[in-house]
Coordinates of N, CA and C in Angstrom, one line a residue:
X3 N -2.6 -19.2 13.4 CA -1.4 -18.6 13.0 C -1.8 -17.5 12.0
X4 N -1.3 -15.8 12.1 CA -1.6 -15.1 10.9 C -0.6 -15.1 10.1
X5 N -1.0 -15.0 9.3 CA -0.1 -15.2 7.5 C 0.0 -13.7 7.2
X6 N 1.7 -13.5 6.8 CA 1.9 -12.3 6.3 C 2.0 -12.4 4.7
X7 N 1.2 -12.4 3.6 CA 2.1 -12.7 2.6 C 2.5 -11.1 1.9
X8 N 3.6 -11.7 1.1 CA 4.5 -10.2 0.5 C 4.1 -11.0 -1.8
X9 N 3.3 -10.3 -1.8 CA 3.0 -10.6 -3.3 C 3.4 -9.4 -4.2
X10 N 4.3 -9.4 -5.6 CA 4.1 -8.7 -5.9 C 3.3 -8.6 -7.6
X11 N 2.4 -8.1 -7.8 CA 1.4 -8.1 -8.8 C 1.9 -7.6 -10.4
X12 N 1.7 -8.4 -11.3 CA 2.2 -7.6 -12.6 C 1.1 -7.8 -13.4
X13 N 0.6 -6.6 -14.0 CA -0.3 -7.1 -14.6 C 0.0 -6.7 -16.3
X14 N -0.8 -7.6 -17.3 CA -0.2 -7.5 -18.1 C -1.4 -7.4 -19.1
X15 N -1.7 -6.4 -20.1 CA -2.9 -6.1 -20.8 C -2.6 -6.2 -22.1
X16 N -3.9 -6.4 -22.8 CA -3.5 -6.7 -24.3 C -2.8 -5.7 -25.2
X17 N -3.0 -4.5 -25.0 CA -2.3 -3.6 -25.4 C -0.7 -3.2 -25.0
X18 N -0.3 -3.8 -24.0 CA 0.7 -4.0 -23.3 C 1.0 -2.7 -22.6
X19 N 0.3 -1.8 -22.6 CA 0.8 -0.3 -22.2 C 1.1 -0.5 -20.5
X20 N 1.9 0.5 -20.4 CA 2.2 0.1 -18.8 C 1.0 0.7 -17.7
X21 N 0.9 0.5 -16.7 CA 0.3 1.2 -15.7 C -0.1 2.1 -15.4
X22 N -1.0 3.6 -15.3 CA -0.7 4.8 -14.6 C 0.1 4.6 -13.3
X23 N 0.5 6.3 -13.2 CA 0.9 6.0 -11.8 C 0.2 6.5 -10.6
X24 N 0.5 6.4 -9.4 CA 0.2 6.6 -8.3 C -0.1 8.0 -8.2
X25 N -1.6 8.3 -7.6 CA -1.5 9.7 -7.2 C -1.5 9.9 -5.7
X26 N -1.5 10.9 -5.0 CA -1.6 10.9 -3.5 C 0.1 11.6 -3.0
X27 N -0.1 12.0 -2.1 CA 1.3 12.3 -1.5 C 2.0 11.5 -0.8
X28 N 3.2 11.4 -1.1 CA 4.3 10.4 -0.5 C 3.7 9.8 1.0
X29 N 3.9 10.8 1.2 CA 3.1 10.6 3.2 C 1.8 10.7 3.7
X30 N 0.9 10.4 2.7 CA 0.3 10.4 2.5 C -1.2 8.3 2.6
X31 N -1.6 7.8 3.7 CA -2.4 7.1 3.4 C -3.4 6.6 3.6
X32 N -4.5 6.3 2.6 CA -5.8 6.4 3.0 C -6.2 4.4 3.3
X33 N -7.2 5.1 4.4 CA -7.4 3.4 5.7 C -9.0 3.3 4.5
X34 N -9.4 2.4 4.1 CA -10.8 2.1 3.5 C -11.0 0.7 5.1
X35 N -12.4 1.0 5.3 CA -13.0 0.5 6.3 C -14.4 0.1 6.2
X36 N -14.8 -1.1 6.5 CA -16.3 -1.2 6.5 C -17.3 0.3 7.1
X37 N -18.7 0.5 6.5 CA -18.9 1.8 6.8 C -20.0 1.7 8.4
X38 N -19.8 2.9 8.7 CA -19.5 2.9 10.3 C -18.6 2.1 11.5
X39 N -17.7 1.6 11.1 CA -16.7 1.2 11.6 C -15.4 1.4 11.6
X40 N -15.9 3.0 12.0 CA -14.4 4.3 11.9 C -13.5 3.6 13.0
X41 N -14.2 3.3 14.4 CA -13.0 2.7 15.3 C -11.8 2.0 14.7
X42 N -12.3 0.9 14.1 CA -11.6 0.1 13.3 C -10.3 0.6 12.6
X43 N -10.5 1.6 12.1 CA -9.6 2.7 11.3 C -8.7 3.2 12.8
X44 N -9.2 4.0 13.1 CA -8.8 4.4 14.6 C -7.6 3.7 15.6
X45 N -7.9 2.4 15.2 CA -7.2 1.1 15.9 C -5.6 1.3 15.1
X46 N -5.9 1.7 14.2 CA -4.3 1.6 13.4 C -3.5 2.7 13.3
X47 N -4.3 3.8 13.2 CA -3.6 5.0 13.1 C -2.4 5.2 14.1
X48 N -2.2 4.4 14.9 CA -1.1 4.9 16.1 C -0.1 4.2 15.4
X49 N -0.5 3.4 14.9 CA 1.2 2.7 14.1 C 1.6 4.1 13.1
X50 N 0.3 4.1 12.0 CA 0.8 4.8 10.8 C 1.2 6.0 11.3
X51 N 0.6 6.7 12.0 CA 0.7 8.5 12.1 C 1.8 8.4 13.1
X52 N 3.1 7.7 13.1 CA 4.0 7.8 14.1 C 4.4 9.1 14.1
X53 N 5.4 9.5 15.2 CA 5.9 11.0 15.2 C 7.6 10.9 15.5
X54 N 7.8 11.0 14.8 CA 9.5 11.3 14.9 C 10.0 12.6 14.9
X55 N 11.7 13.0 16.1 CA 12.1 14.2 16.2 C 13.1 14.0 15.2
X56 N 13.4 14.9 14.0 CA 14.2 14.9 13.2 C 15.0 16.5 13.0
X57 N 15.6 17.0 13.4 CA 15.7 17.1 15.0 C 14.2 18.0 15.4
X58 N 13.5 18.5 14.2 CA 11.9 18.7 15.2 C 10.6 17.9 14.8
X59 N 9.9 18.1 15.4 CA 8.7 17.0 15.6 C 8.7 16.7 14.1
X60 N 8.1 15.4 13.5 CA 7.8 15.2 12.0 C 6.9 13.8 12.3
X61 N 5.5 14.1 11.5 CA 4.7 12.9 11.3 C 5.1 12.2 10.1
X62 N 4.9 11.1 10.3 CA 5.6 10.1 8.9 C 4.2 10.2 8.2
X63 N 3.3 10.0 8.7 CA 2.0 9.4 7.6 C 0.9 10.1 7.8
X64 N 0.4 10.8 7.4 CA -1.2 11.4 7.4 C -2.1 10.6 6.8
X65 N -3.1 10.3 7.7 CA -4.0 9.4 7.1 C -5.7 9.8 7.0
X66 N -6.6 9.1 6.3 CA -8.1 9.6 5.7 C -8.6 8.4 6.0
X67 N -9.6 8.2 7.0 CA -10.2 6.9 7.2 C -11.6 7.0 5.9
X68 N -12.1 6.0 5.1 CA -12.9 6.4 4.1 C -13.8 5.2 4.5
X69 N -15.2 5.0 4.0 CA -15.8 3.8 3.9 C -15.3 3.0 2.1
X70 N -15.6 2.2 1.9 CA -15.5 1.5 1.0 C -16.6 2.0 -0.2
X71 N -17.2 3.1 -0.5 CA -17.9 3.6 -1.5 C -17.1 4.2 -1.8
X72 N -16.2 5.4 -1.2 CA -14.4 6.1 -1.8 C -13.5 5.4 -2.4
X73 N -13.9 3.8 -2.6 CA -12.8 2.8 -3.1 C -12.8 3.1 -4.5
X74 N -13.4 4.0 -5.5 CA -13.5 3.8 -7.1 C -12.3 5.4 -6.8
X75 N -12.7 6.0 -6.1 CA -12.0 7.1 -6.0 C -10.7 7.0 -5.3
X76 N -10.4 6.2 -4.4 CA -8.9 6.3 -4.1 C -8.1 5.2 -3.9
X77 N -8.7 4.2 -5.3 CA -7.8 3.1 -5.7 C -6.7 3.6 -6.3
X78 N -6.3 4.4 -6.6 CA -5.7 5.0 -7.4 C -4.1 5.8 -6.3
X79 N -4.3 5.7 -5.4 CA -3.6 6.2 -4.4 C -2.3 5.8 -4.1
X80 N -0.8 6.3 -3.8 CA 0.3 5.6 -3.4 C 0.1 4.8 -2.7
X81 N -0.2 5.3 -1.0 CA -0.3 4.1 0.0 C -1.9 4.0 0.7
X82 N -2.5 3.0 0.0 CA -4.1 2.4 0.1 C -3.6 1.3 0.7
X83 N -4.7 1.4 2.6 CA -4.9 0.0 3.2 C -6.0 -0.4 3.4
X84 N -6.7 -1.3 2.7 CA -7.7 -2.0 3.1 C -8.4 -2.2 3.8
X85 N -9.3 -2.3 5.0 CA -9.5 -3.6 6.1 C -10.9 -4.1 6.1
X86 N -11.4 -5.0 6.4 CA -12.1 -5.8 6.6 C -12.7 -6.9 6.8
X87 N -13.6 -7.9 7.0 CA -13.6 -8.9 7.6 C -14.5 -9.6 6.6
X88 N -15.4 -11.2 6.7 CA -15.7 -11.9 5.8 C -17.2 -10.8 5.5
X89 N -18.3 -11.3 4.6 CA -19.2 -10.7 4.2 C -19.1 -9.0 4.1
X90 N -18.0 -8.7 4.0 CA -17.8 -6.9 3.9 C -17.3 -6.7 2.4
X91 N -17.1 -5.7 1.8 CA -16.7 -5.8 0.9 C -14.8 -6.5 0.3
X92 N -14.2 -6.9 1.3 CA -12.6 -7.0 1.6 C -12.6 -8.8 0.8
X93 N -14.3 -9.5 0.8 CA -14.5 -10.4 -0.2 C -14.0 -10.4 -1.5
X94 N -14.7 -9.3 -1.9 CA -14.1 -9.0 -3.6 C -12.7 -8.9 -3.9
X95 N -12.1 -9.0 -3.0 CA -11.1 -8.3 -3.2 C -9.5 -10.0 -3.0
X96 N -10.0 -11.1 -2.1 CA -9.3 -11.7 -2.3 C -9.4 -12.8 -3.0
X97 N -8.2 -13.8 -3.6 CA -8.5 -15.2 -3.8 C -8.9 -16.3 -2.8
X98 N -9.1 -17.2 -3.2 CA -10.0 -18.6 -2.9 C -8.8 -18.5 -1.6
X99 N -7.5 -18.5 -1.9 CA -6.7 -18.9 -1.3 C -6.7 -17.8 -0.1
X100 N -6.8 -16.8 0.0 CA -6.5 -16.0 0.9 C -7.7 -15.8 1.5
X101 N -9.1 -16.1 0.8 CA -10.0 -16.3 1.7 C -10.2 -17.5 2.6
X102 N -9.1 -18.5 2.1 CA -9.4 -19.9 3.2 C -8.7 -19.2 4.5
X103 N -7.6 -18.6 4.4 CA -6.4 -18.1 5.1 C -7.3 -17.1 6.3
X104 N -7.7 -16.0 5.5 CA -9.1 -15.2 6.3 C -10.1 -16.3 7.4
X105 N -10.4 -17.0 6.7 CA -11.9 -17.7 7.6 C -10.9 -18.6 8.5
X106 N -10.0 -18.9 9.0 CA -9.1 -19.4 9.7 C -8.9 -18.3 11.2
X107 N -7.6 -18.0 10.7 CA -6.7 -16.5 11.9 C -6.9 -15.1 11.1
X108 N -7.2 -15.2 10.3 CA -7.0 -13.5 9.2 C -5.4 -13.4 8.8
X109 N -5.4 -12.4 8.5 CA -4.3 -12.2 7.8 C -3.6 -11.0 7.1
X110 N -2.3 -10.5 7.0 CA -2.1 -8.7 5.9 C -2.2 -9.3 4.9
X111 N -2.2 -9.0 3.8 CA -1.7 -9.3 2.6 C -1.6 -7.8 2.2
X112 N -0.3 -7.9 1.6 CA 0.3 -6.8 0.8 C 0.6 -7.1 -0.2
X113 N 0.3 -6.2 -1.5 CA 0.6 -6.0 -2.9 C 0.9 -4.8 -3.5
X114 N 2.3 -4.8 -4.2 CA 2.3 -3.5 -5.2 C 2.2 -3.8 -6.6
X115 N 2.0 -2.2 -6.9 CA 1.2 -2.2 -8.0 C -0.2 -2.6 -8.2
X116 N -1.0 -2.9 -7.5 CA -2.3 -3.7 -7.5 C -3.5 -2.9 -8.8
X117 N -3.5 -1.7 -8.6 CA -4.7 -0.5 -9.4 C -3.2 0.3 -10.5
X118 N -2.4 0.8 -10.0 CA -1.6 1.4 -10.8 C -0.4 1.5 -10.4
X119 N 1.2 1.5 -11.0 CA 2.4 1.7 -10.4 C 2.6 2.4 -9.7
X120 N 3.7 2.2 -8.9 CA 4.0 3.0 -7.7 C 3.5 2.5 -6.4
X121 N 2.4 1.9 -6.1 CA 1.6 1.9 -5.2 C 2.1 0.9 -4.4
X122 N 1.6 1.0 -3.1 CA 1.8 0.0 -2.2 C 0.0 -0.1 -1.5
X123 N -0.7 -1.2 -1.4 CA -1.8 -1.7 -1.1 C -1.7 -2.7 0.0
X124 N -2.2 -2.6 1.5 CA -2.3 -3.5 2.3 C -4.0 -4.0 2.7
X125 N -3.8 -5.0 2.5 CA -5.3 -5.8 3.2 C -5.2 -6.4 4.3
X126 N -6.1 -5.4 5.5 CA -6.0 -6.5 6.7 C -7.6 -7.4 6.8
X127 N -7.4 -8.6 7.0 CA -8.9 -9.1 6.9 C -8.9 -9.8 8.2
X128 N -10.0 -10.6 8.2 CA -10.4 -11.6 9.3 C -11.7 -12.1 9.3
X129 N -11.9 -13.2 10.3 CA -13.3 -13.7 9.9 C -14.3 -12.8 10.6
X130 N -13.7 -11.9 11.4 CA -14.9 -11.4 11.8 C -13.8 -10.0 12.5
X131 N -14.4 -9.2 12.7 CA -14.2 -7.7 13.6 C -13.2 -7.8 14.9
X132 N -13.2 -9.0 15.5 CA -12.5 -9.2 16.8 C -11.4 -9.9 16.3
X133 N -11.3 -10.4 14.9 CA -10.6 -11.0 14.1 C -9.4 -10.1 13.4
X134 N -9.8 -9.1 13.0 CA -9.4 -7.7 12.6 C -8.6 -7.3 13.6
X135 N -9.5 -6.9 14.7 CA -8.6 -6.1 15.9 C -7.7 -6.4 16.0
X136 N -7.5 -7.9 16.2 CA -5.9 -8.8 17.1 C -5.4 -8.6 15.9
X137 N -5.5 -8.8 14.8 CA -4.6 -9.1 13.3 C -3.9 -8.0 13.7
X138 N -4.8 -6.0 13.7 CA -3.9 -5.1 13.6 C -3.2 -4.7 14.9
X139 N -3.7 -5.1 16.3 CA -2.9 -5.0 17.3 C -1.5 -6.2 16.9
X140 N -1.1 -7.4 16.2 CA -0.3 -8.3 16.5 C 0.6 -8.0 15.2
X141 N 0.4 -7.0 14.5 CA 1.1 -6.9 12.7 C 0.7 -5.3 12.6
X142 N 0.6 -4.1 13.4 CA 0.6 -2.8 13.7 C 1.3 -2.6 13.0
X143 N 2.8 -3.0 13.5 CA 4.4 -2.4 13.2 C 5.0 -2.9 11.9
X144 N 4.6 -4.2 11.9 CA 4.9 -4.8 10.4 C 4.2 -3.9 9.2
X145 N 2.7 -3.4 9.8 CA 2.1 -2.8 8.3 C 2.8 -1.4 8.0
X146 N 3.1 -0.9 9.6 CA 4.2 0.8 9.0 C 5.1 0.4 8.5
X147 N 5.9 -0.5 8.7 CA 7.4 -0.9 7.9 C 7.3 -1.5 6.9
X148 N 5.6 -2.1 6.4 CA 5.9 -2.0 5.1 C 5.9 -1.3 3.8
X149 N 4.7 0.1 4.6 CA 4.4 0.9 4.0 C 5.8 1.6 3.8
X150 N 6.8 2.1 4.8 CA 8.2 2.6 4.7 C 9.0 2.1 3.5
X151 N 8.6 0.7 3.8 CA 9.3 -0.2 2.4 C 9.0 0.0 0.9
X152 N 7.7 0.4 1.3 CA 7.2 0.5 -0.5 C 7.8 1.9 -0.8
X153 N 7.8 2.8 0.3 CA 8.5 4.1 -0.1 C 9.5 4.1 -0.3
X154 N 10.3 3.2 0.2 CA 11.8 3.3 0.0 C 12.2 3.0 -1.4
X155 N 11.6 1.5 -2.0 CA 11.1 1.2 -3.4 C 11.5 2.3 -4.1
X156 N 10.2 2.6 -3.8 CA 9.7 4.1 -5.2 C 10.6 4.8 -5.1
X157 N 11.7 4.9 -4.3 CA 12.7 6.3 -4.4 C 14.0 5.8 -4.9
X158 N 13.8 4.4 -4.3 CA 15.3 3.8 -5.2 C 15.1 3.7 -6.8
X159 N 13.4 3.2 -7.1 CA 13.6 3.8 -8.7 C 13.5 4.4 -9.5
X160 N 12.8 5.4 -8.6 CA 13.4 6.8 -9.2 C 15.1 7.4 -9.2
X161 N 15.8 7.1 -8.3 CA 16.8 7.6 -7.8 C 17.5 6.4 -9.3
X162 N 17.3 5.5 -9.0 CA 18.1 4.2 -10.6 C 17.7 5.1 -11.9
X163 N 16.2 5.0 -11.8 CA 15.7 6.0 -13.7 C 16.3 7.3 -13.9
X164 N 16.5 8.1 -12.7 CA 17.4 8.8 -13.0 C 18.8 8.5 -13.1
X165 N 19.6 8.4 -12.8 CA 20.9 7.8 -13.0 C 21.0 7.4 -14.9
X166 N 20.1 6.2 -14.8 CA 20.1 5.8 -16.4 C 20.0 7.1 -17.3
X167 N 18.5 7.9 -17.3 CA 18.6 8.6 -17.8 C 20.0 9.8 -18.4
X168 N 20.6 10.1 -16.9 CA 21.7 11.0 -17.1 C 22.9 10.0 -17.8
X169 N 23.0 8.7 -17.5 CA 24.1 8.1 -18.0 C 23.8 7.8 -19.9
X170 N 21.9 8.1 -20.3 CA 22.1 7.8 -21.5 C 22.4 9.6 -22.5
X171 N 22.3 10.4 -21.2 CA 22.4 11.7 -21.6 C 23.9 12.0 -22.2
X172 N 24.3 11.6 -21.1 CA 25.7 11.4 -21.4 C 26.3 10.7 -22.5
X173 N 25.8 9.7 -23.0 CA 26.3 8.5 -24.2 C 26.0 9.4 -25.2
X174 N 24.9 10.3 -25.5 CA 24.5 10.9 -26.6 C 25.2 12.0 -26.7
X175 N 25.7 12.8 -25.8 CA 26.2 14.0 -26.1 C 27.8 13.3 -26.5
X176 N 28.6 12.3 -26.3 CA 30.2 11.7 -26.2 C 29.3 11.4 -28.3
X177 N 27.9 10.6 -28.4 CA 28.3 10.1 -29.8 C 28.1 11.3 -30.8
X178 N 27.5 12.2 -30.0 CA 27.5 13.3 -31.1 C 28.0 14.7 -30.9
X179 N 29.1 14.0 -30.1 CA 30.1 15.5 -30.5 C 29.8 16.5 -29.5
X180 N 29.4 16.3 -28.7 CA 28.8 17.7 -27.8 C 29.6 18.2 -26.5
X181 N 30.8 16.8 -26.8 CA 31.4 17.4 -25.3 C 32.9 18.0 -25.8

């Protein structure tokens, strides 16, 4: 059985400061892949790089297949997906618990927030490469819809922070006289 889990990460530092945020463009996301194992990357892109007529052609997602040495450089990214299998680098990256889950059927795991706010991060793993494959052929569609999801997130709170904002704009100009 593969395991979808939906986690969401808060992390909390001694200084309490909040997060940076997310760099990268909205439609924007980069695949990290064991190195020489661009296929792998390849295998997914038909989910992510869908094409919708709105009413003219429009790609949803532009993607950068990277090996895992670009990972110090584009952890930092809105939408980062992971993939890899046991002994790759996708080890460091889970708990005990989601490595038992891996060495089983594999598995997504998705997290936001994981490196910085805003972000949406997916990990596909497996015990091995043929483990991978089936994971992204059988959870393709689930990982664009969730990546859609984390976008949709980030717009509803921006769309809420704004609102508050103008509504505290408002309170200040009614207490001091300005309207």
């Amino acid at each position: 059985m593969i395991l979808f889990l939906s986690t969401g990460l808060s992390v909390i530092s001694c200084s309490r400061e909040p997060l940076p945020h997310a760099a990268g463009a909205r439609d924007h996301v980069v695949i990290i892949i064991p190195r020489g194992e661009e296929d792998i990357g390849s295998l997914l892109t038909p989910y992510i790089e869908k094409v919708y007529f709105y009413p003219s052609k429009e790609q949803v997602y532009v993607t950068d297949i990277l090996n895992p040495g670009k990972l110090q450089t584009y952890r930092y990214w809105r939408n980062l997906v992971m993939i890899g299998w046991l002994n790759t680098y996708i080890d460091t990256l889970l708990s005990p618990e989601a490595l038992s889950q891996v060495k089983k059927d594999g598995g997504v795991f998705h997290l936001e927030d994981m490196y910085v706010s805003g972000q949406t991060v997916i990990l596909i793993a497996g015990k091995d490469k043929k483990t991978v494959e089936k994971v992204i052929k059988d959870y393709g569609e689930t990982i664009y819809l969730t990546l859609r999801k984390g976008e949709r997130n980030r717009i509803a709170k921006l769309l809420y922070m704004d609102g508050e904002q103008k509504k505290m704009e408002d309170t200040m100009r009614r207490l001091l006289g300005a309207w």
